[in-house]
mmCIF file of C-alpha atoms in Angstrom:
data_model
loop_
_atom_site.group_PDB
_atom_site.id
_atom_site.type_symbol
_atom_site.label_atom_id
_atom_site.label_comp_id
_atom_site.label_asym_id
_atom_site.label_seq_id
_atom_site.Cartn_x
_atom_site.Cartn_y
_atom_site.Cartn_z
ATOM 1 C CA UNK A 1 238.569 98.714 70.326
ATOM 2 C CA UNK A 2 235.701 97.721 67.527
ATOM 3 C CA UNK A 3 234.189 95.103 68.291
ATOM 4 C CA UNK A 4 234.721 91.605 66.638
ATOM 5 C CA UNK A 5 232.727 90.378 63.708
ATOM 6 C CA UNK A 6 229.976 88.759 63.109
ATOM 7 C CA UNK A 7 229.827 84.602 63.649
ATOM 8 C CA UNK A 8 230.076 82.803 59.711
ATOM 9 C CA UNK A 9 228.785 79.855 58.237
ATOM 10 C CA UNK A 10 231.504 77.972 57.542
ATOM 11 C CA UNK A 11 232.358 76.775 53.578
ATOM 12 C CA UNK A 12 234.188 74.169 51.572
ATOM 13 C CA UNK A 13 236.862 75.030 49.103
ATOM 14 C CA UNK A 14 240.164 72.370 48.300
ATOM 15 C CA UNK A 15 242.782 75.005 49.458
ATOM 16 C CA UNK A 16 245.133 74.601 52.004
ATOM 17 C CA UNK A 17 245.353 76.122 55.143
ATOM 18 C CA UNK A 18 247.812 79.122 55.615
ATOM 19 C CA UNK A 19 251.440 78.283 55.687
ATOM 20 C CA UNK A 20 253.550 79.058 58.376
ATOM 21 C CA UNK A 21 255.148 82.084 59.794
ATOM 22 C CA UNK A 22 258.506 82.420 57.422
ATOM 23 C CA UNK A 23 262.119 82.567 58.798
ATOM 24 C CA UNK A 24 263.702 84.292 55.804
ATOM 25 C CA UNK A 25 262.942 87.451 53.937
ATOM 26 C CA UNK A 26 263.269 85.280 50.566
ATOM 27 C CA UNK A 27 260.374 83.128 52.078
ATOM 28 C CA UNK A 28 258.369 85.091 53.216
ATOM 29 C CA UNK A 29 257.752 87.510 49.873
ATOM 30 C CA UNK A 30 256.929 83.678 48.035
ATOM 31 C CA UNK A 31 255.213 83.190 50.192
ATOM 32 C CA UNK A 32 252.971 86.141 50.435
ATOM 33 C CA UNK A 33 252.760 86.121 46.774
ATOM 34 C CA UNK A 34 251.255 82.684 46.870
ATOM 35 C CA UNK A 35 249.349 83.633 48.900
ATOM 36 C CA UNK A 36 248.002 86.320 47.125
ATOM 37 C CA UNK A 37 247.513 84.632 44.111
ATOM 38 C CA UNK A 38 245.955 82.071 46.103
ATOM 39 C CA UNK A 39 243.747 84.667 47.513
ATOM 40 C CA UNK A 40 242.482 85.746 43.705
ATOM 41 C CA UNK A 41 241.947 82.964 42.869
ATOM 42 C CA UNK A 42 239.803 81.769 45.224
ATOM 43 C CA UNK A 43 238.014 85.265 45.104
ATOM 44 C CA UNK A 44 237.645 85.050 41.633
ATOM 45 C CA UNK A 45 235.614 81.992 42.819
ATOM 46 C CA UNK A 46 232.475 80.983 41.418
ATOM 47 C CA UNK A 47 231.309 79.227 44.680
ATOM 48 C CA UNK A 48 230.923 80.817 48.515
ATOM 49 C CA UNK A 49 234.739 79.646 49.887
ATOM 50 C CA UNK A 50 235.983 80.297 54.071
ATOM 51 C CA UNK A 51 239.167 78.913 54.789
ATOM 52 C CA UNK A 52 239.408 78.173 58.811
ATOM 53 C CA UNK A 53 242.355 77.847 60.948
ATOM 54 C CA UNK A 54 242.632 74.938 63.549
ATOM 55 C CA UNK A 55 241.631 76.311 65.943
ATOM 56 C CA UNK A 56 238.347 77.386 63.790
ATOM 57 C CA UNK A 57 239.748 81.463 63.072
ATOM 58 C CA UNK A 58 239.072 82.109 59.882
ATOM 59 C CA UNK A 59 242.147 82.494 57.586
ATOM 60 C CA UNK A 60 240.718 83.371 54.000
ATOM 61 C CA UNK A 61 236.581 84.182 52.546
ATOM 62 C CA UNK A 62 235.748 85.711 49.707
ATOM 63 C CA UNK A 63 232.942 88.044 48.715
ATOM 64 C CA UNK A 64 230.227 85.393 47.843
ATOM 65 C CA UNK A 65 230.349 83.746 50.525
ATOM 66 C CA UNK A 66 229.544 86.612 52.435
ATOM 67 C CA UNK A 67 226.401 88.321 50.390
ATOM 68 C CA UNK A 68 225.804 83.637 49.930
ATOM 69 C CA UNK A 69 225.084 83.910 54.023
ATOM 70 C CA UNK A 70 223.738 87.816 54.335
ATOM 71 C CA UNK A 71 227.451 88.584 56.412
ATOM 72 C CA UNK A 72 227.770 92.516 56.990
ATOM 73 C CA UNK A 73 230.988 93.155 56.413
ATOM 74 C CA UNK A 74 233.896 93.308 54.553
ATOM 75 C CA UNK A 75 235.887 89.465 53.613
ATOM 76 C CA UNK A 76 239.151 92.171 54.644
ATOM 77 C CA UNK A 77 237.226 92.501 57.759
ATOM 78 C CA UNK A 78 236.447 88.694 58.320
ATOM 79 C CA UNK A 79 240.263 87.505 58.488
ATOM 80 C CA UNK A 80 241.458 85.844 61.743
ATOM 81 C CA UNK A 81 237.791 85.504 63.113
ATOM 82 C CA UNK A 82 236.164 83.016 65.012
ATOM 83 C CA UNK A 83 234.076 81.229 63.483
ATOM 84 C CA UNK A 84 232.576 78.581 66.689
ATOM 85 C CA UNK A 85 229.533 78.843 67.429
ATOM 86 C CA UNK A 86 228.477 79.936 63.173
ATOM 87 C CA UNK A 87 227.220 77.666 62.675
ATOM 88 C CA UNK A 88 224.403 77.912 65.077
ATOM 89 C CA UNK A 89 224.628 81.146 64.449
ATOM 90 C CA UNK A 90 223.286 80.675 59.994
ATOM 91 C CA UNK A 91 220.902 77.977 61.183
ATOM 92 C CA UNK A 92 218.339 79.812 61.102
ATOM 93 C CA UNK A 93 219.276 80.297 57.128
ATOM 94 C CA UNK A 94 218.649 76.687 56.969
ATOM 95 C CA UNK A 95 215.576 74.507 55.871
ATOM 96 C CA UNK A 96 216.820 72.454 58.808
ATOM 97 C CA UNK A 97 218.280 74.474 61.420
ATOM 98 C CA UNK A 98 218.992 71.346 63.727
ATOM 99 C CA UNK A 99 220.697 69.026 61.086
ATOM 100 C CA UNK A 100 222.651 71.806 59.656
ATOM 101 C CA UNK A 101 225.038 72.832 62.883
ATOM 102 C CA UNK A 102 224.743 68.498 63.944
ATOM 103 C CA UNK A 103 225.873 67.716 60.139
ATOM 104 C CA UNK A 104 228.805 70.574 61.134
ATOM 105 C CA UNK A 105 229.995 69.187 64.193
ATOM 106 C CA UNK A 106 229.904 65.882 62.945
ATOM 107 C CA UNK A 107 232.019 67.178 59.916
ATOM 108 C CA UNK A 108 234.481 69.162 61.887
ATOM 109 C CA UNK A 109 234.393 65.951 64.389
ATOM 110 C CA UNK A 110 235.137 63.255 61.674
ATOM 111 C CA UNK A 111 237.767 65.909 60.079
ATOM 112 C CA UNK A 112 237.415 64.028 56.254
ATOM 113 C CA UNK A 113 236.920 64.969 53.156
ATOM 114 C CA UNK A 114 232.785 64.903 52.407
ATOM 115 C CA UNK A 115 232.004 65.925 48.458
ATOM 116 C CA UNK A 116 228.692 67.612 46.716
ATOM 117 C CA UNK A 117 226.904 66.766 49.588
ATOM 118 C CA UNK A 118 223.391 68.017 48.958
ATOM 119 C CA UNK A 119 222.079 71.445 51.391
ATOM 120 C CA UNK A 120 219.557 72.858 51.493
ATOM 121 C CA UNK A 121 218.624 76.173 53.067
ATOM 122 C CA UNK A 122 215.271 78.340 53.864
ATOM 123 C CA UNK A 123 214.522 80.681 50.655
ATOM 124 C CA UNK A 124 214.593 77.617 48.997
ATOM 125 C CA UNK A 125 217.843 77.675 46.979
ATOM 126 C CA UNK A 126 219.616 74.751 47.011
ATOM 127 C CA UNK A 127 224.130 74.365 47.604
ATOM 128 C CA UNK A 128 226.118 72.124 47.084
ATOM 129 C CA UNK A 129 229.074 70.591 50.175
ATOM 130 C CA UNK A 130 232.505 70.890 49.590
ATOM 131 C CA UNK A 131 234.928 69.657 53.143
ATOM 132 C CA UNK A 132 238.150 69.243 53.109
ATOM 133 C CA UNK A 133 240.390 69.062 55.853
ATOM 134 C CA UNK A 134 244.134 70.525 55.457
ATOM 135 C CA UNK A 135 246.976 68.431 56.570
ATOM 136 C CA UNK A 136 250.669 70.019 56.471
ATOM 137 C CA UNK A 137 252.928 67.301 56.667
ATOM 138 C CA UNK A 138 250.442 65.056 58.338
ATOM 139 C CA UNK A 139 249.191 67.271 60.787
ATOM 140 C CA UNK A 140 245.540 69.277 60.868
ATOM 141 C CA UNK A 141 246.053 72.510 59.637
ATOM 142 C CA UNK A 142 242.249 73.096 59.513
ATOM 143 C CA UNK A 143 239.748 73.215 56.224
ATOM 144 C CA UNK A 144 238.297 74.811 53.964
ATOM 145 C CA UNK A 145 234.174 75.108 52.617
ATOM 146 C CA UNK A 146 232.935 75.602 49.990
ATOM 147 C CA UNK A 147 229.905 76.386 48.625
ATOM 148 C CA UNK A 148 228.096 76.619 45.221
ATOM 149 C CA UNK A 149 224.614 77.270 44.184
ATOM 150 C CA UNK A 150 223.013 74.776 42.612
ATOM 151 C CA UNK A 151 219.255 75.295 42.882
ATOM 152 C CA UNK A 152 218.361 75.522 39.274
ATOM 153 C CA UNK A 153 220.050 72.528 38.024
ATOM 154 C CA UNK A 154 218.232 71.077 41.274
ATOM 155 C CA UNK A 155 214.901 72.381 39.186
ATOM 156 C CA UNK A 156 215.684 70.824 35.722
ATOM 157 C CA UNK A 157 217.072 67.434 37.602
ATOM 158 C CA UNK A 158 213.784 67.508 39.405
ATOM 159 C CA UNK A 159 211.279 68.402 36.873
ATOM 160 C CA UNK A 160 213.467 65.835 34.888
ATOM 161 C CA UNK A 161 212.647 63.331 36.913
ATOM 162 C CA UNK A 162 208.883 63.355 37.431
ATOM 163 C CA UNK A 163 209.127 63.251 33.301
ATOM 164 C CA UNK A 164 210.324 60.187 33.428
ATOM 165 C CA UNK A 165 208.374 59.081 36.415
ATOM 166 C CA UNK A 166 205.296 60.439 34.250
ATOM 167 C CA UNK A 167 206.665 58.535 31.473
ATOM 168 C CA UNK A 168 206.860 54.572 33.249
ATOM 169 C CA UNK A 169 203.428 55.592 34.548
ATOM 170 C CA UNK A 170 202.234 55.750 31.334
ATOM 171 C CA UNK A 171 204.258 53.715 29.568
ATOM 172 C CA UNK A 172 202.701 50.828 32.198
ATOM 173 C CA UNK A 173 199.129 52.125 31.605
ATOM 174 C CA UNK A 174 199.840 52.569 27.518
ATOM 175 C CA UNK A 175 201.239 48.788 27.357
ATOM 176 C CA UNK A 176 198.430 47.136 29.706
ATOM 177 C CA UNK A 177 195.447 48.894 27.982
ATOM 178 C CA UNK A 178 193.753 47.207 25.168
ATOM 179 C CA UNK A 179 194.017 50.010 22.997
ATOM 180 C CA UNK A 180 196.533 51.133 20.159
ATOM 181 C CA UNK A 181 198.542 54.726 21.895
ATOM 182 C CA UNK A 182 201.546 55.434 19.444
ATOM 183 C CA UNK A 183 203.703 58.719 20.490
ATOM 184 C CA UNK A 184 204.826 60.884 17.648
ATOM 185 C CA UNK A 185 207.466 63.802 17.263
ATOM 186 C CA UNK A 186 206.055 67.276 17.092
ATOM 187 C CA UNK A 187 206.326 66.468 13.130
ATOM 188 C CA UNK A 188 203.665 63.119 13.447
ATOM 189 C CA UNK A 189 206.680 60.959 12.746
ATOM 190 C CA UNK A 190 206.155 57.381 14.835
ATOM 191 C CA UNK A 191 208.674 57.470 18.650
ATOM 192 C CA UNK A 192 206.583 54.506 20.036
ATOM 193 C CA UNK A 193 203.586 52.050 20.230
ATOM 194 C CA UNK A 194 202.051 49.520 22.223
ATOM 195 C CA UNK A 195 201.751 45.828 22.488
ATOM 196 C CA UNK A 196 198.007 46.814 21.389
ATOM 197 C CA UNK A 197 198.570 49.247 18.682
ATOM 198 C CA UNK A 198 199.905 46.243 17.118
ATOM 199 C CA UNK A 199 197.032 43.885 17.660
ATOM 200 C CA UNK A 200 194.403 46.502 15.600
ATOM 201 C CA UNK A 201 196.875 47.138 13.064
ATOM 202 C CA UNK A 202 199.793 44.114 12.999
ATOM 203 C CA UNK A 203 202.839 46.047 12.604
ATOM 204 C CA UNK A 204 205.420 45.609 15.905
ATOM 205 C CA UNK A 205 207.354 48.232 17.083
ATOM 206 C CA UNK A 206 210.333 47.781 15.548
ATOM 207 C CA UNK A 207 208.563 48.546 11.635
ATOM 208 C CA UNK A 208 206.602 51.561 12.398
ATOM 209 C CA UNK A 209 209.663 53.592 14.257
ATOM 210 C CA UNK A 210 210.494 56.904 12.095
ATOM 211 C CA UNK A 211 207.174 56.468 9.832
ATOM 212 C CA UNK A 212 203.711 58.654 9.779
ATOM 213 C CA UNK A 213 201.278 56.513 10.646
ATOM 214 C CA UNK A 214 199.189 57.145 7.408
ATOM 215 C CA UNK A 215 201.510 55.882 5.510
ATOM 216 C CA UNK A 216 200.541 52.247 6.225
ATOM 217 C CA UNK A 217 197.083 52.848 7.195
ATOM 218 C CA UNK A 218 195.405 54.276 5.415
ATOM 219 C CA UNK A 219 194.047 52.690 2.087
ATOM 220 C CA UNK A 220 191.361 53.256 -0.741
ATOM 221 C CA UNK A 221 188.343 54.034 1.326
ATOM 222 C CA UNK A 222 190.435 56.401 3.757
ATOM 223 C CA UNK A 223 187.670 59.846 4.229
ATOM 224 C CA UNK A 224 190.772 62.069 2.932
ATOM 225 C CA UNK A 225 188.120 65.501 5.335
ATOM 226 C CA UNK A 226 189.537 63.419 8.647
ATOM 227 C CA UNK A 227 192.502 63.586 6.828
ATOM 228 C CA UNK A 228 192.590 67.183 6.212
ATOM 229 C CA UNK A 229 190.944 67.778 9.518
ATOM 230 C CA UNK A 230 194.045 65.479 11.483
ATOM 231 C CA UNK A 231 196.599 67.487 9.466
ATOM 232 C CA UNK A 232 195.492 71.033 10.162
ATOM 233 C CA UNK A 233 195.317 69.695 13.585
ATOM 234 C CA UNK A 234 198.231 69.120 13.586
ATOM 235 C CA UNK A 235 200.244 71.812 12.123
ATOM 236 C CA UNK A 236 198.522 74.565 14.796
ATOM 237 C CA UNK A 237 199.383 71.918 17.772
ATOM 238 C CA UNK A 238 195.719 71.684 18.577
ATOM 239 C CA UNK A 239 194.128 68.563 19.908
ATOM 240 C CA UNK A 240 191.746 66.451 18.048
ATOM 241 C CA UNK A 241 189.239 63.210 17.503
ATOM 242 C CA UNK A 242 188.136 61.850 14.273
ATOM 243 C CA UNK A 243 187.184 58.470 13.502
ATOM 244 C CA UNK A 244 187.938 57.302 9.591
ATOM 245 C CA UNK A 245 188.631 53.818 8.113
ATOM 246 C CA UNK A 246 192.009 52.254 8.543
ATOM 247 C CA UNK A 247 193.823 49.252 7.488
ATOM 248 C CA UNK A 248 195.156 45.927 8.536
ATOM 249 C CA UNK A 249 198.561 44.952 7.536
ATOM 250 C CA UNK A 250 196.802 42.343 6.218
ATOM 251 C CA UNK A 251 195.106 43.887 4.074
ATOM 252 C CA UNK A 252 191.615 43.488 6.331
ATOM 253 C CA UNK A 253 189.567 47.442 6.855
ATOM 254 C CA UNK A 254 188.308 48.651 9.996
ATOM 255 C CA UNK A 255 187.489 51.760 11.975
ATOM 256 C CA UNK A 256 189.509 53.433 13.816
ATOM 257 C CA UNK A 257 188.184 56.746 16.500
ATOM 258 C CA UNK A 258 191.321 58.591 16.639
ATOM 259 C CA UNK A 259 191.951 60.714 19.616
ATOM 260 C CA UNK A 260 195.156 63.169 19.614
ATOM 261 C CA UNK A 261 196.535 65.659 21.862
ATOM 262 C CA UNK A 262 198.990 67.606 22.159
ATOM 263 C CA UNK A 263 202.421 67.728 23.833
ATOM 264 C CA UNK A 264 204.140 70.510 24.618
ATOM 265 C CA UNK A 265 208.041 71.588 27.080
ATOM 266 C CA UNK A 266 208.110 73.783 29.771
ATOM 267 C CA UNK A 267 208.912 76.692 27.320
ATOM 268 C CA UNK A 268 205.179 75.749 25.301
ATOM 269 C CA UNK A 269 206.901 74.318 22.333
ATOM 270 C CA UNK A 270 204.538 71.544 20.753
ATOM 271 C CA UNK A 271 206.999 68.076 21.027
ATOM 272 C CA UNK A 272 205.027 64.733 20.364
ATOM 273 C CA UNK A 273 201.115 64.198 20.198
ATOM 274 C CA UNK A 274 199.948 61.358 22.421
ATOM 275 C CA UNK A 275 197.067 59.300 20.078
ATOM 276 C CA UNK A 276 195.104 56.670 21.310
ATOM 277 C CA UNK A 277 192.792 54.972 18.910
ATOM 278 C CA UNK A 278 189.957 52.512 19.338
ATOM 279 C CA UNK A 279 188.090 50.191 17.459
ATOM 280 C CA UNK A 280 185.360 51.387 17.059
ATOM 281 C CA UNK A 281 184.121 48.705 13.807
ATOM 282 C CA UNK A 282 181.894 47.423 15.353
ATOM 283 C CA UNK A 283 179.578 50.636 16.780
ATOM 284 C CA UNK A 284 180.121 52.045 13.154
ATOM 285 C CA UNK A 285 178.281 48.426 11.374
ATOM 286 C CA UNK A 286 175.468 48.786 13.927
ATOM 287 C CA UNK A 287 174.664 52.095 12.816
ATOM 288 C CA UNK A 288 175.005 51.253 9.270
ATOM 289 C CA UNK A 289 172.188 48.302 9.498
ATOM 290 C CA UNK A 290 170.456 51.052 11.760
ATOM 291 C CA UNK A 291 170.373 53.437 8.688
ATOM 292 C CA UNK A 292 170.455 50.972 6.146
ATOM 293 C CA UNK A 293 166.713 49.677 8.542
ATOM 294 C CA UNK A 294 165.467 52.664 8.706
ATOM 295 C CA UNK A 295 166.317 53.776 5.127
ATOM 296 C CA UNK A 296 164.642 50.577 4.343
ATOM 297 C CA UNK A 297 161.400 50.833 6.253
ATOM 298 C CA UNK A 298 160.824 54.376 4.123
ATOM 299 C CA UNK A 299 161.026 53.051 0.525
ATOM 300 C CA UNK A 300 158.598 49.983 1.689
ATOM 301 C CA UNK A 301 156.804 52.413 3.353
ATOM 302 C CA UNK A 302 156.472 54.663 0.132
ATOM 303 C CA UNK A 303 156.264 52.167 -2.595
ATOM 304 C CA UNK A 304 153.152 50.373 -0.615
ATOM 305 C CA UNK A 305 151.500 53.385 -0.463
ATOM 306 C CA UNK A 306 153.161 54.833 -4.630
ATOM 307 C CA UNK A 307 150.723 51.799 -5.863
ATOM 308 C CA UNK A 308 148.543 52.028 -3.156
ATOM 309 C CA UNK A 309 145.504 50.012 -4.985
ATOM 310 C CA UNK A 310 147.250 48.917 -7.772
ATOM 311 C CA UNK A 311 145.158 45.686 -8.598
ATOM 312 C CA UNK A 312 148.021 43.551 -10.060
ATOM 313 C CA UNK A 313 151.434 42.229 -7.311
ATOM 314 C CA UNK A 314 153.072 41.787 -10.688
ATOM 315 C CA UNK A 315 152.728 45.765 -11.338
ATOM 316 C CA UNK A 316 154.106 46.750 -8.832
ATOM 317 C CA UNK A 317 156.647 44.019 -7.498
ATOM 318 C CA UNK A 318 159.446 45.075 -10.786
ATOM 319 C CA UNK A 319 159.532 48.371 -9.283
ATOM 320 C CA UNK A 320 159.195 47.649 -5.621
ATOM 321 C CA UNK A 321 162.273 45.130 -6.122
ATOM 322 C CA UNK A 322 164.432 48.332 -7.744
ATOM 323 C CA UNK A 323 164.335 51.204 -5.028
ATOM 324 C CA UNK A 324 165.007 48.859 -2.518
ATOM 325 C CA UNK A 325 167.851 47.034 -3.505
ATOM 326 C CA UNK A 326 168.849 50.641 -4.453
ATOM 327 C CA UNK A 327 168.678 51.262 -1.034
ATOM 328 C CA UNK A 328 170.236 48.527 0.808
ATOM 329 C CA UNK A 329 173.465 48.620 -2.380
ATOM 330 C CA UNK A 330 172.665 45.435 -3.479
ATOM 331 C CA UNK A 331 172.583 43.919 -7.167
ATOM 332 C CA UNK A 332 169.657 42.319 -6.674
ATOM 333 C CA UNK A 333 166.220 41.679 -4.839
ATOM 334 C CA UNK A 334 163.638 39.361 -3.127
ATOM 335 C CA UNK A 335 160.205 39.847 -3.032
ATOM 336 C CA UNK A 336 158.354 37.616 -1.224
ATOM 337 C CA UNK A 337 154.248 37.281 -1.213
ATOM 338 C CA UNK A 338 152.227 36.013 0.904
ATOM 339 C CA UNK A 339 148.750 35.027 0.907
ATOM 340 C CA UNK A 340 145.640 37.175 4.045
ATOM 341 C CA UNK A 341 146.517 33.400 5.919
ATOM 342 C CA UNK A 342 150.345 34.202 5.669
ATOM 343 C CA UNK A 343 151.495 31.544 3.374
ATOM 344 C CA UNK A 344 154.085 31.550 0.916
ATOM 345 C CA UNK A 345 152.513 32.822 -2.442
ATOM 346 C CA UNK A 346 155.279 32.726 -4.849
ATOM 347 C CA UNK A 347 158.470 34.969 -4.610
ATOM 348 C CA UNK A 348 159.242 38.336 -7.249
ATOM 349 C CA UNK A 349 163.136 38.540 -7.814
ATOM 350 C CA UNK A 350 164.700 41.137 -10.134
ATOM 351 C CA UNK A 351 168.413 42.891 -10.341
ATOM 352 C CA UNK A 352 167.782 46.315 -9.391
#
């Protein structure tokens, strides 16, 4: 006699067990036709299917089952084969071999339906398993297993879960920072801002959703070249850092540093921009004061050098006032004159 086919691991389906042998030829033909239709349905199924009798012998197995579990035999040759010990023989295919065998034994002992149970294989595949006991007139007549490869679905779900966790962490950090955080879509339209944005600009989230930041933050003294750099970077999906003058909702101007990073999806397509805005007004104003002081010192040195030797202070006061006033961008300037002891002698005032 030919050797028995190799044992195979169980797999689910909600297919009824093979009916008892017919008692009449007409009934037999009808049952055979029904079994043929059922076999055709299971064979064309996307799932790996196995139906066993109450004594653990194979009633039906499809080609997908044989391929999935690396069974080196045709489905037809496996019918009638004993499946006891099949789980133990196939356990090496699974990430948790001991757990796989224990769970199969538990399901067989309980004889209760279990659907969409996740099973992980050693090669990284993720399967969804159904176990369905089959009863005829309340009498247990076997069971069906069905396995579906859901690897891609699980990977997509895991990627989505990671993104949601990253987004939650980002939202938590962004909500607690004093800086303004803006998230836009690929076209630069606002989809989210944090509370720091509201504190900095005076605008609330619900008031700016669907708008572009520049439409309500920029004003007459905003540098057009800085705006152009931002637009070119967004069109090229590149990160950018710019400093520019923005305007609060109440009209007050302030200086802001914008650090923006593009966000790409799994296919590499630009999906969002995340911008962090820092109020740098104090620094900019301090830098301007220092630059003004340096310019003033240069002007004073130049004026003193130019008019050194003039006998009359009054002769050099007027041009000196004009130059100092221009350096300070002031309408009028004052010049205080001291004597050798340091005491004020008089002041000169002039328009610049």
